Amino acid sequence: MQLFISVITLSLMITPLVVLHELGHYLTAKYYGVRVLEFGIGFPPKFFSIWTTYKEFTLENNIDISNLNRNEIIYIKLDTNSTVTSFSKTRNIDDISSYIPVKLIEILNNKIGVKTMLWSLNIIPFGGFVKLFGEESNKSKDSLSQASKFGRFIIIFSGAFINFLLPFIMIFSVNIFITEKDISDVVIQGVMEDSPAYNSGLRSGDKVISINNVDVHSISDLQNITTKNLGDKSNWRISRGIPKVFMGPGEKSNYDYSDDNFLSVMIESRWDPPIHKIGEDITLNQARLYDQYSGTITYFEVSDTVKEGYIPLSQAIIYNEDVKIGEQIPIVFDESEEGIPLDLARKIDNRSGIRDTIQEGSVGILVNSNNSRKYKEDLSDNISNATRSAFDIYHLSYLSIIGIINRSSNPIFDGPRAIGPIGLGKISGDVATSSILISERILILFTLASSISLSLAVINLLPFPALDGGRLAFLFIEILRRGKKVPERVESYIHGLGFIILILLIFYISFRDISRL
């Protein structure tokens, strides 16, 4: 059931993004007079199709149409006056790229009435496509290859441009309709010594009010704002926590806050915060204040005797029946993974943990949220916050790319560098079936879809064969060569090779996805 939900959720996210991408190609092609042969949703085999756009074409005098039947698919070749010069009932002809597939509707005296545009709904539900006439070299006036260089640039570029615009529309739209927000107080639980936060005077119990005059209402707000300011100093407005002497019944906070006890400090967000080795750079007790799953031991070595830091063979075979003396058994989070679950490992040795290092965050603080509540925004705040959230998706995506290029150690960039269809399906399925509020699930899925759309825009514009960017590269080569195109066969081979490489890359990333499940 979970697999089915993941497939459906991913399809509902991916397919509209790709279809709108192809719609960009379709609309601009129509604008520049390029004939569109087919617009498909999903990928073949076909489930349903319909022909539209009726046209009549004059036949050359010497064409014999006696063997043609109504409602059959034929391939016609037109001259510059849109006169049919030849036709074929099959694709088995040498110059097939010069022929247009049509559905024959009626046969007139010296004309034929046909439908020229095919709309298809296909069985494989991920994505879509548009077929333009004359993508290869073609002298017909309504072919892509005969469009102006500027027209071809717009047609090729338009798909990625649509994907670039979609995130703003999606994030703004979903935020503008969520007027009642879940908010909370973001309270500092711990501060790493010698970190930017510590050196600026932040301490445990301080409540983060705003950063650069933007209110902080959740841990997510804090992460987004600090990420947007990586490498720069930002102005933090803090409410200083006053430790309580006595805790009243039902009270959850150990601190009181006063309306006149505020502090403004400048804190720099780091691209590369340090990593601390537990037991060397930081004590185990200090480490577990920041990460309860940390420890100085992340595996046990199998031994034939009972001794500290080892596990006897008689006990090790419970977790791995093939293990041998001298081999290692990792400490894992739970029983679903191969190894010793953390709770059982700590009964053997309390120093056990999943990680033996502590990775500081951008400013070096550990936070939690208190006093969760509902907040209804007024119209002006709602529009302002929706607009800011929409622009944030671009800024954060840009920073993610920079972080990957620079190999930043910032934990905000943790996780696999590449996720394929299987990984995306699992993520979307997990969100769709989670127990959080429907509005929050919708917001997360729209944010994920926005990130995918931006990725499609960027990846499609890379100068790689078979991608839009590869076709733009050939267009620029043509411009530099003063109108002389790369030979059709050479370009076709290059795009074909690029397509094969892309398919292999998708299989590789999907295999990595499976290994992470």
Coordinates of C-alpha atoms in Angstrom, one line a residue, residues 17-398:
L17 CA 5.8 19.8 -13.8
V18 CA 6.9 18.1 -16.9
V19 CA 3.6 18.7 -18.8
L20 CA 3.8 22.4 -18.0
H21 CA 7.5 22.3 -19.2
E22 CA 6.3 20.8 -22.5
L23 CA 3.4 23.3 -22.6
G24 CA 6.0 26.0 -22.7
H25 CA 7.6 24.4 -25.8
Y26 CA 4.1 23.9 -27.3
L27 CA 2.9 27.5 -26.9
T28 CA 6.1 29.2 -28.1
A29 CA 6.3 26.8 -31.1
K30 CA 2.7 27.7 -32.1
Y31 CA 3.6 31.4 -31.6
Y32 CA 6.5 31.1 -34.0
G33 CA 4.6 29.1 -36.6
V34 CA 6.3 25.8 -35.9
R35 CA 4.0 22.8 -36.5
V36 CA 3.4 20.7 -33.4
L37 CA 2.8 17.0 -34.2
E38 CA 1.9 15.5 -30.8
F39 CA 1.5 16.5 -27.2
G40 CA 1.6 13.6 -24.8
I41 CA 0.9 13.2 -21.1
G42 CA 2.9 10.4 -19.7
F43 CA 5.0 8.1 -21.9
P44 CA 4.0 5.3 -24.4
P45 CA 2.5 2.9 -24.8
K46 CA -0.6 5.0 -25.5
F47 CA -3.7 4.6 -23.4
F48 CA -5.9 7.1 -25.2
S49 CA -5.4 9.5 -28.1
I50 CA -7.4 12.0 -30.1
W51 CA -6.7 13.9 -33.3
T52 CA -7.6 17.6 -33.7
T53 CA -6.9 20.7 -36.0
Y54 CA -8.6 20.0 -39.2
K55 CA -6.9 21.2 -42.4
E56 CA -7.3 20.7 -46.1
F57 CA -4.2 20.3 -48.4
T58 CA -4.1 20.5 -52.2
L59 CA -2.7 17.4 -54.0
E60 CA -0.2 17.5 -56.8
N61 CA -1.7 16.3 -60.0
N62 CA 0.3 13.1 -60.3
I63 CA -0.5 11.7 -56.8
D64 CA -2.6 8.5 -56.8
I65 CA -4.8 8.4 -53.7
S66 CA -7.0 5.5 -54.8
N67 CA -5.7 3.2 -52.1
L68 CA -6.3 5.6 -49.2
N69 CA -9.1 5.1 -46.7
R70 CA -10.7 7.5 -44.3
N71 CA -9.6 7.5 -40.6
E72 CA -6.2 5.9 -41.4
I73 CA -2.9 7.4 -40.4
I74 CA -0.7 8.5 -43.3
Y75 CA 2.5 10.5 -43.7
I76 CA 2.4 13.5 -46.1
K77 CA 5.2 15.7 -47.5
L78 CA 4.4 19.3 -48.2
D79 CA 6.2 21.9 -50.4
T80 CA 6.6 25.6 -49.6
N81 CA 3.0 26.2 -50.8
S82 CA 1.6 23.5 -48.5
T83 CA 0.8 21.3 -51.4
V84 CA 1.1 17.5 -50.9
T85 CA 3.9 16.3 -53.1
S86 CA 4.0 12.7 -51.8
F87 CA 2.7 10.4 -49.1
S88 CA 3.3 7.1 -47.4
K89 CA 1.2 4.7 -45.4
T90 CA 4.1 3.6 -43.4
R91 CA 7.2 5.1 -41.7
N92 CA 9.5 2.9 -43.7
I93 CA 10.8 5.7 -45.9
D94 CA 14.2 7.3 -46.1
D95 CA 13.3 10.9 -45.6
I96 CA 10.7 10.3 -42.8
S97 CA 11.7 13.5 -41.0
S98 CA 10.3 15.6 -43.9
Y99 CA 6.9 13.9 -43.6
I100 CA 4.0 14.9 -41.3
P101 CA 1.8 12.2 -39.6
V102 CA -1.9 13.0 -40.1
K103 CA -5.2 11.3 -39.8
L104 CA -7.2 11.2 -43.1
I105 CA -10.7 12.5 -42.6
E106 CA -12.0 13.0 -46.1
I107 CA -10.9 12.7 -49.7
L108 CA -12.0 15.6 -52.0
N109 CA -11.5 16.1 -55.7
N110 CA -7.9 17.4 -55.7
K111 CA -7.6 17.8 -51.9
I112 CA -7.5 15.8 -48.7
G113 CA -9.0 16.8 -45.4
V114 CA -6.8 15.7 -42.4
K115 CA -6.3 16.3 -38.7
T116 CA -2.8 17.2 -38.0
M117 CA -2.5 17.4 -34.2
L118 CA -2.3 14.3 -31.9
W119 CA -3.1 14.5 -28.2
S120 CA -2.2 11.4 -26.3
L121 CA -2.6 10.0 -22.8
N122 CA 0.0 7.4 -22.1
I123 CA 0.3 4.5 -19.7
I124 CA 3.6 5.4 -18.0
P125 CA 2.4 8.3 -15.7
F126 CA 5.7 10.1 -15.1
G127 CA 6.1 13.2 -17.3
G128 CA 5.1 14.1 -20.8
F129 CA 6.5 15.2 -24.2
V130 CA 5.9 17.4 -27.3
K131 CA 6.9 16.5 -30.8
L132 CA 7.8 19.4 -33.1
F133 CA 8.0 19.1 -36.9
G134 CA 11.5 19.3 -38.3
E135 CA 13.6 19.0 -35.1
E136 CA 16.2 17.7 -37.4
S137 CA 17.3 19.5 -40.6
N138 CA 14.2 20.3 -42.6
K139 CA 13.5 22.8 -45.4
S140 CA 9.7 23.0 -44.8
K141 CA 8.6 26.5 -43.7
D142 CA 6.7 25.3 -40.6
S143 CA 9.6 23.2 -39.3
L144 CA 11.6 24.0 -36.2
S145 CA 14.9 24.0 -38.2
Q146 CA 13.5 26.8 -40.5
A147 CA 12.4 29.1 -37.6
S148 CA 14.6 32.1 -36.9
K149 CA 17.5 31.6 -34.5
F150 CA 15.8 33.8 -31.9
G151 CA 12.6 31.8 -32.3
R152 CA 14.4 28.5 -31.9
F153 CA 16.1 29.9 -28.8
I154 CA 12.7 31.0 -27.2
I155 CA 11.1 27.6 -28.1
I156 CA 13.9 25.6 -26.6
F157 CA 14.4 27.8 -23.6
S158 CA 10.7 28.2 -22.7
G159 CA 10.3 24.8 -21.0
A160 CA 13.0 25.5 -18.4
F161 CA 11.6 29.1 -18.0
I162 CA 8.2 27.7 -17.1
N163 CA 9.9 25.4 -14.5
F164 CA 11.7 28.4 -13.1
L165 CA 8.5 30.4 -12.7
L166 CA 6.4 27.5 -11.2
P167 CA 8.1 27.5 -7.7
F168 CA 7.1 31.1 -7.1
I169 CA 3.5 30.5 -8.2
M170 CA 3.2 27.3 -6.1
I171 CA 4.8 28.5 -2.9
F172 CA 3.0 31.8 -3.0
S173 CA -0.4 30.2 -3.8
V174 CA -0.2 27.6 -1.0
N175 CA 1.0 30.1 1.6
I176 CA -1.6 32.7 0.7
F177 CA -4.4 30.3 1.5
I178 CA -2.9 29.2 4.8
T179 CA -3.9 32.2 7.0
E180 CA -3.8 30.3 10.3
K181 CA -0.3 29.2 11.1
D182 CA 1.2 26.9 13.7
I183 CA 3.8 28.9 15.6
S184 CA 5.9 28.4 18.7
D185 CA 8.7 30.0 20.7
V186 CA 12.2 29.0 19.6
V187 CA 14.4 28.6 22.7
I188 CA 18.1 27.9 22.8
Q189 CA 18.8 24.7 24.6
G190 CA 22.5 24.7 24.3
V191 CA 25.4 26.8 22.9
M192 CA 28.7 25.3 21.7
E193 CA 31.7 27.0 23.3
D194 CA 33.7 29.2 21.0
S195 CA 30.9 29.2 18.5
P196 CA 29.7 32.5 16.9
A197 CA 26.5 32.3 19.1
Y198 CA 28.6 31.8 22.3
N199 CA 31.0 34.6 21.5
S200 CA 28.1 36.9 20.8
G201 CA 26.7 36.2 24.3
L202 CA 23.9 33.8 23.6
R203 CA 23.2 31.3 26.3
S204 CA 20.8 28.4 27.2
G205 CA 17.3 29.6 27.8
D206 CA 17.4 32.6 25.5
K207 CA 14.4 32.9 23.2
V208 CA 15.0 34.0 19.5
I209 CA 12.5 36.7 18.6
S210 CA 13.7 37.8 15.2
I211 CA 16.6 37.8 12.8
N212 CA 17.2 40.8 10.6
N213 CA 13.8 42.0 11.6
V214 CA 12.1 38.8 10.3
D215 CA 10.1 37.2 13.1
V216 CA 11.1 33.6 14.0
H217 CA 8.0 31.5 14.8
S218 CA 9.5 28.0 14.3
I219 CA 12.7 26.0 14.1
S220 CA 12.2 25.9 10.3
D221 CA 12.1 29.7 10.2
L222 CA 15.4 29.8 12.1
Q223 CA 17.1 27.3 9.8
N224 CA 15.9 29.2 6.6
I225 CA 17.0 32.6 7.8
T226 CA 20.4 31.4 9.0
T227 CA 20.9 29.5 5.8
K228 CA 20.1 32.6 3.7
N229 CA 22.7 34.5 5.6
L230 CA 25.6 32.0 5.3
G231 CA 28.9 33.9 5.3
D232 CA 27.3 37.1 6.6
K233 CA 26.5 38.6 10.0
S234 CA 22.9 39.0 10.9
N235 CA 21.1 40.9 13.7
W236 CA 19.5 38.6 16.2
R237 CA 16.9 39.9 18.7
I238 CA 16.9 37.8 21.8
S239 CA 14.7 37.7 24.9
R240 CA 17.0 36.8 27.8
G241 CA 15.8 33.8 29.7
I242 CA 15.5 34.2 33.5
P243 CA 15.9 30.8 35.3
K244 CA 12.8 30.0 37.4
V245 CA 13.4 29.3 41.1
F246 CA 10.2 27.3 41.4
M247 CA 8.2 25.4 38.8
G248 CA 4.4 25.7 39.0
P249 CA 2.0 22.8 38.2
G250 CA 1.9 22.1 34.4
E251 CA 4.7 24.5 33.6
K252 CA 7.1 23.2 30.9
S253 CA 9.6 26.0 30.6
N254 CA 12.5 26.5 33.1
Y255 CA 12.7 30.1 32.2
D256 CA 10.7 33.3 32.5
Y257 CA 10.8 36.1 29.9
S258 CA 10.3 39.8 30.4
D259 CA 9.1 42.3 27.8
D260 CA 11.9 44.7 28.7
N261 CA 14.7 42.2 28.8
F262 CA 15.8 42.1 25.1
L263 CA 19.2 41.8 23.6
S264 CA 20.4 42.5 20.0
V265 CA 23.5 40.8 18.9
M266 CA 25.4 40.3 15.5
I267 CA 26.1 36.6 14.7
E268 CA 27.8 35.2 11.6
S269 CA 26.4 32.1 10.0
R270 CA 29.3 29.8 8.9
W271 CA 29.6 27.8 5.7
D272 CA 31.9 25.3 7.3
P273 CA 31.3 24.8 11.0
P274 CA 33.7 22.5 12.8
I275 CA 33.2 18.8 13.6
H276 CA 34.1 17.7 17.1
K277 CA 35.4 14.2 17.9
I278 CA 33.6 12.9 21.0
G279 CA 36.1 12.0 23.7
E280 CA 38.8 14.2 22.2
D281 CA 37.3 17.6 21.4
I282 CA 34.2 17.3 23.5
T283 CA 33.1 15.0 26.4
L284 CA 30.5 12.4 26.0
N285 CA 28.1 14.2 28.4
Q286 CA 28.5 17.4 26.5
A287 CA 27.9 15.7 23.2
R288 CA 24.7 14.1 24.4
L289 CA 23.3 17.5 25.2
Y290 CA 23.4 18.2 21.5
D291 CA 22.8 14.7 20.1
Q292 CA 21.3 12.0 22.3
Y293 CA 22.3 9.3 19.8
S294 CA 26.0 10.1 19.9
G295 CA 28.7 8.0 21.6
T296 CA 32.4 7.1 21.6
I297 CA 31.7 3.6 20.4
T298 CA 29.8 3.1 17.1
Y299 CA 30.5 -0.6 16.6
F300 CA 31.5 -3.7 18.6
E301 CA 34.3 -6.0 17.7
V302 CA 33.5 -9.7 18.0
S303 CA 35.6 -11.5 20.5
D304 CA 35.8 -15.0 22.0
T305 CA 35.7 -13.5 25.5
V306 CA 33.8 -10.9 27.4
K307 CA 35.7 -7.6 27.7
E308 CA 35.1 -3.9 27.5
G309 CA 34.4 -2.6 24.0
Y310 CA 33.9 -6.1 22.6
I311 CA 30.9 -8.4 22.2
P312 CA 31.2 -12.2 22.6
L313 CA 30.6 -14.4 19.6
S314 CA 27.8 -16.1 21.4
Q315 CA 25.9 -12.8 21.6
A316 CA 27.0 -11.4 18.3
I317 CA 25.4 -14.2 16.2
I318 CA 22.0 -13.0 17.5
Y319 CA 22.4 -10.0 15.3
N320 CA 24.4 -11.5 12.5
E321 CA 24.6 -15.3 12.3
D322 CA 27.4 -15.2 9.8
V323 CA 29.7 -13.0 11.8
K324 CA 33.2 -14.2 12.8
I325 CA 35.7 -13.4 15.6
G326 CA 37.6 -10.2 14.8
E327 CA 34.8 -8.7 12.6
Q328 CA 32.8 -5.6 13.6
I329 CA 29.1 -5.3 14.2
P330 CA 27.8 -1.7 13.8
I331 CA 25.5 0.0 16.2
V332 CA 22.3 1.0 14.4
F333 CA 19.2 3.1 15.2
D334 CA 16.6 0.3 15.4
E335 CA 16.0 -3.4 14.6
S336 CA 15.1 -2.8 11.0
E337 CA 18.8 -2.2 10.2
E338 CA 21.6 -4.8 10.2
G339 CA 23.5 -4.4 13.4
I340 CA 22.9 -4.0 17.2
P341 CA 20.1 -1.6 18.0
L342 CA 21.2 1.4 20.0
D343 CA 19.1 0.7 23.1
L344 CA 20.5 -2.9 23.4
A345 CA 24.0 -1.7 22.7
R346 CA 23.9 0.8 25.6
K347 CA 23.0 -2.1 27.9
I348 CA 26.3 -3.6 26.9
D349 CA 28.3 -0.4 27.0
N350 CA 26.7 3.0 27.8
R351 CA 29.3 4.8 25.5
S352 CA 27.5 3.3 22.5
G353 CA 26.1 5.7 19.9
I354 CA 25.2 6.1 16.2
R355 CA 27.8 8.8 15.6
D356 CA 31.1 9.5 17.3
T357 CA 31.3 13.1 16.1
I358 CA 29.3 16.3 16.8
Q359 CA 28.7 18.5 13.8
E360 CA 28.1 22.1 14.8
G361 CA 25.4 24.1 13.0
S362 CA 25.7 27.4 11.3
V363 CA 26.0 29.4 14.5
G364 CA 26.6 26.7 17.1
I365 CA 23.3 26.3 18.9
L366 CA 20.8 23.6 19.8
V367 CA 17.2 24.8 19.9
N368 CA 13.8 23.4 20.7
S369 CA 10.3 24.8 20.4
N370 CA 7.9 25.7 23.3
N371 CA 4.5 27.2 23.7
S372 CA 3.0 25.9 20.4
R373 CA -0.1 27.8 19.4
K374 CA -2.3 29.0 16.4
Y375 CA -1.8 32.4 14.9
K376 CA -4.1 34.0 12.3
E377 CA -2.3 36.4 10.0
D378 CA -3.9 39.6 8.7
L379 CA -4.0 40.1 4.9
S380 CA -0.9 42.3 4.6
D381 CA 1.2 40.0 6.7
N382 CA -0.1 37.0 4.8
I383 CA 0.8 38.5 1.4
S384 CA 4.2 39.7 2.6
N385 CA 5.1 36.3 4.2
A386 CA 3.8 34.4 1.1
T387 CA 5.9 36.5 -1.2
R388 CA 9.0 36.2 1.0
S389 CA 8.6 32.4 1.2
A390 CA 8.2 32.2 -2.6
F391 CA 11.5 34.1 -3.2
D392 CA 13.2 32.1 -0.4
I393 CA 12.9 28.9 -2.5
Y394 CA 15.2 30.4 -5.1
H395 CA 17.7 31.8 -2.6
L396 CA 17.9 28.5 -0.7
S397 CA 18.3 26.5 -3.9
Y398 CA 21.1 28.8 -5.0

